[in-house]
XYZ file of C-alpha atoms in Angstrom:
520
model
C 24.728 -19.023 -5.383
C 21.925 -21.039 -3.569
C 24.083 -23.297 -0.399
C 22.688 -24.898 2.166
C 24.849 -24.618 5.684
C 25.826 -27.588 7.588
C 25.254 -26.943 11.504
C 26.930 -28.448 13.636
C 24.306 -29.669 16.803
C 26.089 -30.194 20.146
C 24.546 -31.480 22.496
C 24.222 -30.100 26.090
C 26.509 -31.800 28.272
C 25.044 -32.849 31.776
C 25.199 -31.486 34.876
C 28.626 -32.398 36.270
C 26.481 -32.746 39.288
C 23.536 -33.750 38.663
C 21.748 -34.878 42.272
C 21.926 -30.810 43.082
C 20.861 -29.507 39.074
C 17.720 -31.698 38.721
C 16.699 -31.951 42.613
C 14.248 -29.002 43.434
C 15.833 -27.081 46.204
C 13.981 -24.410 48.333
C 14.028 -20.843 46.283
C 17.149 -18.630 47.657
C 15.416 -15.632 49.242
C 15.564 -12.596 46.870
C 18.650 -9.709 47.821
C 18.018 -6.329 47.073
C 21.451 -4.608 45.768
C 22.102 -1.725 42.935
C 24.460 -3.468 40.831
C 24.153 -6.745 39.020
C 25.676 -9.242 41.111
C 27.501 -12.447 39.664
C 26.018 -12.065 35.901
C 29.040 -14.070 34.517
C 28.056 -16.867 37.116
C 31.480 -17.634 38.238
C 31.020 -17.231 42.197
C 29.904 -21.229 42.749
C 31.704 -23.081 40.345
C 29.673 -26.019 38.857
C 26.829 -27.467 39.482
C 25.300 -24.540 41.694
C 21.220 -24.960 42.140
C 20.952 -21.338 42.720
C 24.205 -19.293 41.582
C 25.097 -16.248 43.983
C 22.999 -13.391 44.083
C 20.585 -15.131 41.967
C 16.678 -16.362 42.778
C 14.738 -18.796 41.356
C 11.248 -19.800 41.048
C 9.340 -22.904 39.603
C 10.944 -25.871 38.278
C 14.055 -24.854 40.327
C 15.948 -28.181 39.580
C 15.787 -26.878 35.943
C 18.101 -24.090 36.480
C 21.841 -24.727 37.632
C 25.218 -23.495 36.753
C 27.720 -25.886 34.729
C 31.231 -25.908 32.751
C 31.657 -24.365 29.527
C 31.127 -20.240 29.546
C 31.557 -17.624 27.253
C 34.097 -15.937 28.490
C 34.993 -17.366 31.743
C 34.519 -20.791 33.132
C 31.079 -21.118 34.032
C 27.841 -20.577 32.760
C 23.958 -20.444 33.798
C 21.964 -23.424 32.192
C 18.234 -24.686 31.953
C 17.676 -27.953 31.407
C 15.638 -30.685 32.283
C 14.944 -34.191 30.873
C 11.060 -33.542 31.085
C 9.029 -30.450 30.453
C 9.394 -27.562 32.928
C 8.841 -23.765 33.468
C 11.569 -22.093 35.622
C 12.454 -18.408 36.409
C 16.136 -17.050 37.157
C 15.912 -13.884 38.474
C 17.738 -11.030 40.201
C 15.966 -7.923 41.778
C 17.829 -4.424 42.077
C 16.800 -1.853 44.369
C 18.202 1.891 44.835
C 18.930 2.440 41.251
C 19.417 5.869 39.946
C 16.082 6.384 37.639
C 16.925 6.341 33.788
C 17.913 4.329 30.940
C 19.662 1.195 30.905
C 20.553 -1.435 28.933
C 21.161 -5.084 29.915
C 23.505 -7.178 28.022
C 23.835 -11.138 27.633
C 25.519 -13.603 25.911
C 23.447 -16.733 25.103
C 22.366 -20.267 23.397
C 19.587 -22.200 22.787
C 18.278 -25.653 21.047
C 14.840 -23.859 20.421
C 11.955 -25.915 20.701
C 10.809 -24.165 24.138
C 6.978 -22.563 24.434
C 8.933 -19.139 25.814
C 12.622 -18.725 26.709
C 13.457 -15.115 26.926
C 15.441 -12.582 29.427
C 12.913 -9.472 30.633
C 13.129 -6.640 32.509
C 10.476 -6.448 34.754
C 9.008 -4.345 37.454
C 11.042 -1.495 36.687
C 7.867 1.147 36.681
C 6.704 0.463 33.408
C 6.286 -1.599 30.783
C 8.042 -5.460 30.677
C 10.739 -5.586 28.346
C 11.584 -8.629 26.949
C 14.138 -10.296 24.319
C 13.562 -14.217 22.706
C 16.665 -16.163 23.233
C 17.475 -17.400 19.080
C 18.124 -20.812 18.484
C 21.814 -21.151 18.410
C 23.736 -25.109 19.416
C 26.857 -23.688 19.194
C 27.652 -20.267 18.955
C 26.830 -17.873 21.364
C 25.016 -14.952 20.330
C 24.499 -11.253 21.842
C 21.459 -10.217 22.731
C 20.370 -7.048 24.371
C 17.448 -5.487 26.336
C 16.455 -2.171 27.576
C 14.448 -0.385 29.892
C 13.375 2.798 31.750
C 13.658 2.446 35.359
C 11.186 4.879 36.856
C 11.079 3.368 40.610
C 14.705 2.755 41.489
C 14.358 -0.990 41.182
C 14.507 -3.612 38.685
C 14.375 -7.372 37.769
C 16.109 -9.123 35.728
C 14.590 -12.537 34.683
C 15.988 -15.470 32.322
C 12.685 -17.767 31.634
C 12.215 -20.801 30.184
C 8.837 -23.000 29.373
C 10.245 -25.649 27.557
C 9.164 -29.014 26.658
C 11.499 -32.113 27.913
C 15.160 -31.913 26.808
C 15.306 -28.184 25.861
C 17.773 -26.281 27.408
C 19.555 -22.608 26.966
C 22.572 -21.263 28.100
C 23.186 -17.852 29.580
C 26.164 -15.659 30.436
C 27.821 -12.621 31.130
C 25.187 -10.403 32.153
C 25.856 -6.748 32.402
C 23.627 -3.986 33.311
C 24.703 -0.574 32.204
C 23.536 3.173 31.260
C 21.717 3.363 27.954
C 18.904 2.318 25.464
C 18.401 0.227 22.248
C 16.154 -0.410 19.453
C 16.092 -0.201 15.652
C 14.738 2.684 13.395
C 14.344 0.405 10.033
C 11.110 -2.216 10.258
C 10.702 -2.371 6.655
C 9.875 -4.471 3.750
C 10.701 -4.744 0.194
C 6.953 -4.167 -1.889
C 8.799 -4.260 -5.366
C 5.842 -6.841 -6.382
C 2.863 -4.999 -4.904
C 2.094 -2.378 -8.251
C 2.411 -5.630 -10.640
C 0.528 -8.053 -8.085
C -2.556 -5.679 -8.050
C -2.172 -5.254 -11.563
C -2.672 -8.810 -12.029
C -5.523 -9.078 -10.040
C -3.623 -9.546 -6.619
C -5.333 -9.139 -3.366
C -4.702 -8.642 -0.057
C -6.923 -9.226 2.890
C -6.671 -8.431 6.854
C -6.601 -11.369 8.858
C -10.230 -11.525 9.418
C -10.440 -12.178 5.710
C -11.547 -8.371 4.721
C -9.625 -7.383 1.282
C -8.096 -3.846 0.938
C -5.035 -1.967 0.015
C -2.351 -3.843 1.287
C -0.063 -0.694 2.002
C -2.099 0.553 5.028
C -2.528 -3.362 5.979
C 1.112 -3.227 6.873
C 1.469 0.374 8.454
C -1.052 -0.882 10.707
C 1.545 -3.392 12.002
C 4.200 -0.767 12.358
C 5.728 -1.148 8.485
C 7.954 2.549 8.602
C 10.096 1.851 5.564
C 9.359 0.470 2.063
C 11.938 -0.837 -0.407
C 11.367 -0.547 -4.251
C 13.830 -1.712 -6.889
C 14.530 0.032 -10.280
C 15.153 -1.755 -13.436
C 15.859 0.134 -16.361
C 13.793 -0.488 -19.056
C 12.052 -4.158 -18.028
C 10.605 -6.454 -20.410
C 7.352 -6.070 -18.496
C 7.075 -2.649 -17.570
C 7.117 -2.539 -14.137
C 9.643 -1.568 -11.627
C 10.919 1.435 -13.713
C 10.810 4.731 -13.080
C 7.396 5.359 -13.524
C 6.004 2.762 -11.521
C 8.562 3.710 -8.660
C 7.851 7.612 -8.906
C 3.607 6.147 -8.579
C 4.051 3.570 -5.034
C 6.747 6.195 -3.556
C 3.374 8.558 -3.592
C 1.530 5.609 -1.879
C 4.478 4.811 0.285
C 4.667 8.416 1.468
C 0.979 8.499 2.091
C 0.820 6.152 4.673
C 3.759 8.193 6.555
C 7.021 5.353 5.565
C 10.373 6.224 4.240
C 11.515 5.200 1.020
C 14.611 2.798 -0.140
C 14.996 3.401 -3.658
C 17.347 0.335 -4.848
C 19.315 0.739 -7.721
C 20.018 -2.761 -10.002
C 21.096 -0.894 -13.000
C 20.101 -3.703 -15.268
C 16.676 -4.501 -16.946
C 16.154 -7.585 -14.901
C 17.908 -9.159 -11.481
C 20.775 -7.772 -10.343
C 22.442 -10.575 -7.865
C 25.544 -12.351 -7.006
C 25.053 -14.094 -9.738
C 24.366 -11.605 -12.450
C 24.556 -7.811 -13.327
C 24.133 -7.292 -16.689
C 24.058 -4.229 -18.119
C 20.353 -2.449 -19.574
C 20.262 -2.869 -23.298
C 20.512 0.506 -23.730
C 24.012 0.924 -22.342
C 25.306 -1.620 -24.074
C 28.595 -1.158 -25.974
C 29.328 1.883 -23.954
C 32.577 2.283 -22.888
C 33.413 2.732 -19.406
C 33.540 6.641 -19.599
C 29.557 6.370 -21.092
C 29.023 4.116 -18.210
C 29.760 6.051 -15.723
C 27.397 9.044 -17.409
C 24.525 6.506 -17.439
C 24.861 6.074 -13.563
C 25.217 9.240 -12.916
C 22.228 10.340 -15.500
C 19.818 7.158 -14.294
C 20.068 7.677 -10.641
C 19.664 11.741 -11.010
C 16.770 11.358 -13.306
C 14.881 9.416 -11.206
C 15.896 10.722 -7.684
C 15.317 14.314 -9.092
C 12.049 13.036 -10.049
C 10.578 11.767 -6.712
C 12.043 15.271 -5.368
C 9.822 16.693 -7.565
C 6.522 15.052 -6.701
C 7.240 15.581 -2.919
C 8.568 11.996 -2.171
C 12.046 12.344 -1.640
C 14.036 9.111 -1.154
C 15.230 8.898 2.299
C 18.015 5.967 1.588
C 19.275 4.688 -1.889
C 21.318 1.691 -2.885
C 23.764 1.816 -5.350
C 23.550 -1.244 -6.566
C 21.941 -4.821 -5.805
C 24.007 -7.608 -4.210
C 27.341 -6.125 -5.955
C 29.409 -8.790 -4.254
C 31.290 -8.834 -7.555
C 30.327 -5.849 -8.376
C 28.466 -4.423 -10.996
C 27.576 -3.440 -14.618
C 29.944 -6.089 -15.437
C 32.347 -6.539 -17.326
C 33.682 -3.344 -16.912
C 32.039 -2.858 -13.210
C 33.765 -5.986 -12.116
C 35.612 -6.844 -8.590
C 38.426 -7.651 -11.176
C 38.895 -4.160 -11.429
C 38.342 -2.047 -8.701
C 39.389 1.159 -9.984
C 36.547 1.579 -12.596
C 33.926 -0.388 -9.977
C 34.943 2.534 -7.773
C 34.319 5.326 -10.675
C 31.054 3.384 -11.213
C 29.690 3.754 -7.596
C 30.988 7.377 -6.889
C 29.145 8.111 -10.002
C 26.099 6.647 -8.652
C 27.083 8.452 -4.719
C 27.479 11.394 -6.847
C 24.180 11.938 -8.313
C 22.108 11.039 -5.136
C 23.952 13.591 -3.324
C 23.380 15.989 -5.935
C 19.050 15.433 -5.749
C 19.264 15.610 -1.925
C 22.375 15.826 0.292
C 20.536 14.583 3.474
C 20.187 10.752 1.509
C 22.205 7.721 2.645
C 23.492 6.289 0.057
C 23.861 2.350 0.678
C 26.169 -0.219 -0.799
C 24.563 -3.892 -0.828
C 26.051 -7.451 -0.513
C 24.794 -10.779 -0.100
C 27.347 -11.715 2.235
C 25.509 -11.336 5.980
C 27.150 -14.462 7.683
C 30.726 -13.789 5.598
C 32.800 -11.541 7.777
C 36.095 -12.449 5.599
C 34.541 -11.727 2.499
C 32.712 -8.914 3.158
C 36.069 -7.434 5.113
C 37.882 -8.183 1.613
C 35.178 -6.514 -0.301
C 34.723 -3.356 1.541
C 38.373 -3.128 2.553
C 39.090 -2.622 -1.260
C 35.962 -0.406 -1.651
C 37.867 2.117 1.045
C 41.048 1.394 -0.626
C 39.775 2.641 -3.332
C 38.025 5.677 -2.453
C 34.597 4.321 -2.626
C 31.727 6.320 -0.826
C 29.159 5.359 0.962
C 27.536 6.074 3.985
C 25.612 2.727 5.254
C 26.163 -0.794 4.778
C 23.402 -3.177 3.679
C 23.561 -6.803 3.808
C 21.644 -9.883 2.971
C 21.076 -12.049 5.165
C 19.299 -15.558 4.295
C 19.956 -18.249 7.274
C 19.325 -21.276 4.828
C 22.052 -19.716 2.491
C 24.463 -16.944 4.372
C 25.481 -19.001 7.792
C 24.778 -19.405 11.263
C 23.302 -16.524 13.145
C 26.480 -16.369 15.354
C 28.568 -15.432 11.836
C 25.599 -13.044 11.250
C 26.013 -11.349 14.239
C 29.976 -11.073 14.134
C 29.659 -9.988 10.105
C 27.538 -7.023 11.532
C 29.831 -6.070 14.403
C 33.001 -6.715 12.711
C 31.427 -4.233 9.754
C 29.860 -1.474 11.981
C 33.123 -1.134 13.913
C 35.946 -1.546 10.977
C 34.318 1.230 8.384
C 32.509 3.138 11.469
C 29.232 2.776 9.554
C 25.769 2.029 10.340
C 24.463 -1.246 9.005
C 21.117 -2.913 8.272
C 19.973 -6.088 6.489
C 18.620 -5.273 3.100
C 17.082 -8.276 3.181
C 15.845 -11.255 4.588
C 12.827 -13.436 4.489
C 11.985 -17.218 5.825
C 8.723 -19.523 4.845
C 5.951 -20.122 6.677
C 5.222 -23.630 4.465
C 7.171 -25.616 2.392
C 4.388 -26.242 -0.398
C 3.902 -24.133 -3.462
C 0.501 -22.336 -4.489
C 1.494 -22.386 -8.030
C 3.042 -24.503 -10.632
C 6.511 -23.305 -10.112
C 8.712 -25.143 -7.755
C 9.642 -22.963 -4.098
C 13.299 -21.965 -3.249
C 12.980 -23.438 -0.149
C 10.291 -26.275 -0.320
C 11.829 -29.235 2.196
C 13.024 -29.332 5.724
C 16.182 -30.114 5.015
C 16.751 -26.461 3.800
C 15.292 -24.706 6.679
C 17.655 -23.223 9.593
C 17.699 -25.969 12.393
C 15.190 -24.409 15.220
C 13.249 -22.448 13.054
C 10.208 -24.682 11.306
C 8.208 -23.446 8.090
C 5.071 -22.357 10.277
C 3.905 -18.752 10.838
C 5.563 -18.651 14.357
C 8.679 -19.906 12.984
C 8.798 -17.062 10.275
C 7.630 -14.964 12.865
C 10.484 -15.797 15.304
C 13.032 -15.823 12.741
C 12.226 -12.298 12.289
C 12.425 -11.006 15.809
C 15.842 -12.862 15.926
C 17.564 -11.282 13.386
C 16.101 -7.917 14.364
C 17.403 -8.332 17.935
C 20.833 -9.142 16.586
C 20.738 -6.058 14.537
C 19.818 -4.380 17.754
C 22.919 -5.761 19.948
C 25.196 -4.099 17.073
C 27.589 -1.835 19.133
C 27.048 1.718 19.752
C 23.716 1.960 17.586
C 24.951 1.360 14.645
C 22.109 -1.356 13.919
C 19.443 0.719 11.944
C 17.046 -2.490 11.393
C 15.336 -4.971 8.807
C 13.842 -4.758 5.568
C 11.710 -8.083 5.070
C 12.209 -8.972 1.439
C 8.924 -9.296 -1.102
C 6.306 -8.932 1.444
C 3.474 -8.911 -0.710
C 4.570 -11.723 -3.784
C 2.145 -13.953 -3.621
C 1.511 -16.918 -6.151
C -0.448 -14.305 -8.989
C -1.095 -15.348 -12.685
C 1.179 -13.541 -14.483
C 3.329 -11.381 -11.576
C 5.755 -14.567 -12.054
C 9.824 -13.976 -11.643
C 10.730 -13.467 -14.944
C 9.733 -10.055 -16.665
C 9.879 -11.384 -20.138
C 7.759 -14.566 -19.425
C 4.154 -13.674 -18.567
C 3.422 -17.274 -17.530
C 6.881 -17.751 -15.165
C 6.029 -18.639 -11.893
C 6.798 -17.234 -8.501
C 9.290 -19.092 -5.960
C 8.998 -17.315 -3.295
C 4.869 -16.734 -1.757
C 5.773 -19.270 0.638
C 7.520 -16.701 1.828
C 5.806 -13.512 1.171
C 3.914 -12.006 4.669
C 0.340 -13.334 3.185
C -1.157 -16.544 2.964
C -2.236 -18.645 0.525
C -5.695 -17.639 1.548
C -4.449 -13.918 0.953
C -4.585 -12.935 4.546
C -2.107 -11.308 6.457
C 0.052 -13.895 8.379
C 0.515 -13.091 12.503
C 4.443 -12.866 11.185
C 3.643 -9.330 10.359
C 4.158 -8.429 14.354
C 7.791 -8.876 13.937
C 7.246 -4.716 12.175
C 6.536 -4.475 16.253
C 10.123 -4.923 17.123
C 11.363 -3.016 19.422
């Protein structure tokens, strides 16, 4: 069901004392130490120019420590009523050489040029994580680096325009690494699209096979759905068993995704193929079983294994309904064991995935998977979707992730996401998201709003506890506005909701967004 969340903007309080926040003092003198002194910035109490153990550099009245932290009292703040660029820094000498990982908790209106925390001069390369817009919540973020010198900095930067301000607290520095394995994107359009006359063009405008176009970019994992037996023809088995070759080609791992329907499978719906229907629950359960092997066992067969599958799409009330309803667990249970069954029995090595459109619903997706183990359900990742204009604040994002990875002891990923870079439609049919009212407060329709909306939700999938945050699949890369590659597979002439949101531009080009594949 399409929602729209109501945020909640509070606005920063100011400086309890606000002669020492916004006057520019002299820059405290840098201290060389192993450990990370004062990251929860409770030493000064408020309204400290330059917090103990810290540095600072720039607009120094920008930077200041004030009431209100995350976990303890205080917290480090930038801020200033008219544009500035300041630097908070720490620098660590006489570190053991390895791996580390620094941790922070943090907030942010948005709106800055740059606010970010790095790791710098550590003997190689910067590393460096964007603060995401949050007003409210604070959100985890982490970073990581390989010390090679014995010393490191830590820096908290802001360039922001007048009024912007973050918040920052309860840095830790600790022994480890981070980073995501899953920079995909779901190309379920692409073999229809090209079909249609599609095409796809580099940023400089040259056209070409758009596959390669998003390797180049660091694309590692490609998601195709299977329908049964569409109205159209595409996105069955055939057409699956023909991109996986493609997708295989260009060195990516595959996602097969499983609707089990001839059309959509969603919250909404998840009706059962034509060809099933009538058949009891115990035929049911066959037809899983037979679908998924049959094509699984083909893709074995042609050397393009599936590397992850999903049984089902969006089964938050579950699936192949009536019978593969939440209102009866039991037989939704038989139903997905049936499908777990069969993919183990192509290839033992394959995750299998279970997928709900529930990324900023920690409750409900607790209820639902809590009665998934109760039953006896397997599975062996956890896919979510996770749309900001419909699923929640990033905040609830970030705790439906850790609250999921750490209950069932599973790895998770989002299974999909996707944000516009314009509001306007390049065909007749009306956009999902087509005003500013819909859009997640922070986070305009422009390419670097898509493109930071990206990197945000990867690096929350990143801070997930213990690794268990595998990464990102960006969904419908490649739909763009074609005659006839519309939404509906029995309606040649149905239009397409979504290019404004697809990875190339109206002009066909790849969009700069296609960076976020970069992540780290």
């Amino acid at each position: 069901m399409k929602f729209h969340p109501r945020r909640t903007i509070t606005a920063l309080l100011p400086p309890l004392a606000a002669g020492l926040a916004l006057t520019a003092l002299p820059a405290q003198t840098a201290q060389a130490a192993s450990t990370l002194t004062n990251g929860g910035f409770e030493s000064d109490g408020t309204g400290a120019a330059v917090p103990a153990g810290w540095s600072e550099y720039g607009d120094t009245g920008a930077s200041y420590t004030e009431a209100g932290g995350h976990a303890g009292s205080h917290r480090l703040s930038h801020y200033s009523a008219s544009a500035y660029k300041v630097e908070t820094y720490q620098y660590l000498s006489g570190l053991a050489n390895g791996n580390y990982k620094l941790t922070a908790w943090v907030r942010s209106s948005g709106g800055q040029k740059a606010a970010y925390i790095a790791l710098k001069n550590c003997g190689g390369s910067e590393q460096r994580t964007d603060l995401p817009v949050s007003s409210s919540g604070w959100i985890r973020i982490v970073t990581p680096v390989n010390v090679t010198n014995n010393q490191c900095t830590i820096s908290i930067n802001s360039d922001a325009n007048a009024g912007n301000w973050i918040n920052v607290d309860d840095l830790t520095l600790a022994a480890g690494t981070t980073g995501t394995s899953i920079h995909g994107a779901d190309i379920s359009s692409l073999a229809k699209s090209e079909a249609k006359g599609g095409v796809y063009r580099t940023s400089s405008g040259t056209a070409g096979d758009a596959l390669p176009l998003l390797r180049s970019y660091g694309m590692n994992y490609a998601r195709l759905k299977v329908w049964v037996n569409p109205a159209d023809g595409f996105n069955d088995k055939a057409h699956v068993l023909a991109m996986a070759k493609r997708v295989k080609a260009q060195g990516m791992k595959l996602l097969v995704d499983f609707h089990y329907s001839d059309t959509w499978a969603d919250p909404g719906a998840q009706k059962k193929p034509a060809a099933w229907s009538g058949h009891t629950y115990s035929q049911l359960k066959t037809d899983v079983y037979n679908h998924t092997y049959d094509v699984l066992n083909a893709l074995k067969a042609q050397g393009t294994t599936a590397d992850m599958v999903q049984v089902g799409n969006e089964i938050n009330g579950g699936m192949l309904w009536t019978e593969g309803s939440t209102d009866n667990w039991a037989q939704l249970a038989g139903l997905i064991n049936s499908g777990y069954s069969a993919v183990k029995a192509v290839n033992p090595s394959t995750s299998v995935a279970l997928h709900l459109a529930k990324g900023g619903d920690k409750a409900g997706t607790k209820w639902w998977f809590d009665n998934a183990v109760a039953n006896g359900v397997k599975f062996d990742v956890i896919g979510l979707s996770y749309y900001g204009y419909w699923h929640g604040a990033l905040s609830d994002f970030q705790t439906t992730l850790d609250d999921a990875a750490a209950r069932y002891g599973r790895p998770v990923f989002v299974a999909e996401t996707a944000y516009p870079f314009r509001l306007d439609s390049d065909d007749a049919l009306t956009n999902q998201i087509d005003t500013t009212g819909e859009l997640v407060t922070g986070y305009p329709a422009t390419v670097a709003g898509q493109t930071k909306w990206l990197n945000d939700v990867a690096s929350i999938v990143e801070a997930v506890p213990d690794g268990r945050g595998l990464g990102v699949f960006y969904w419908e890369a490649t739909w763009t506005a074609v005659p006839g590659n519309g939404w509906d597979p029995a309606d040649a002439g149905s239009g397409n909701g979504w290019e404004n949101q697809a990875l190339f531009g109206y002009d066909d080009k790849a969009l700069s967004s296609m960076t976020w594949f970069g992540h780290r």
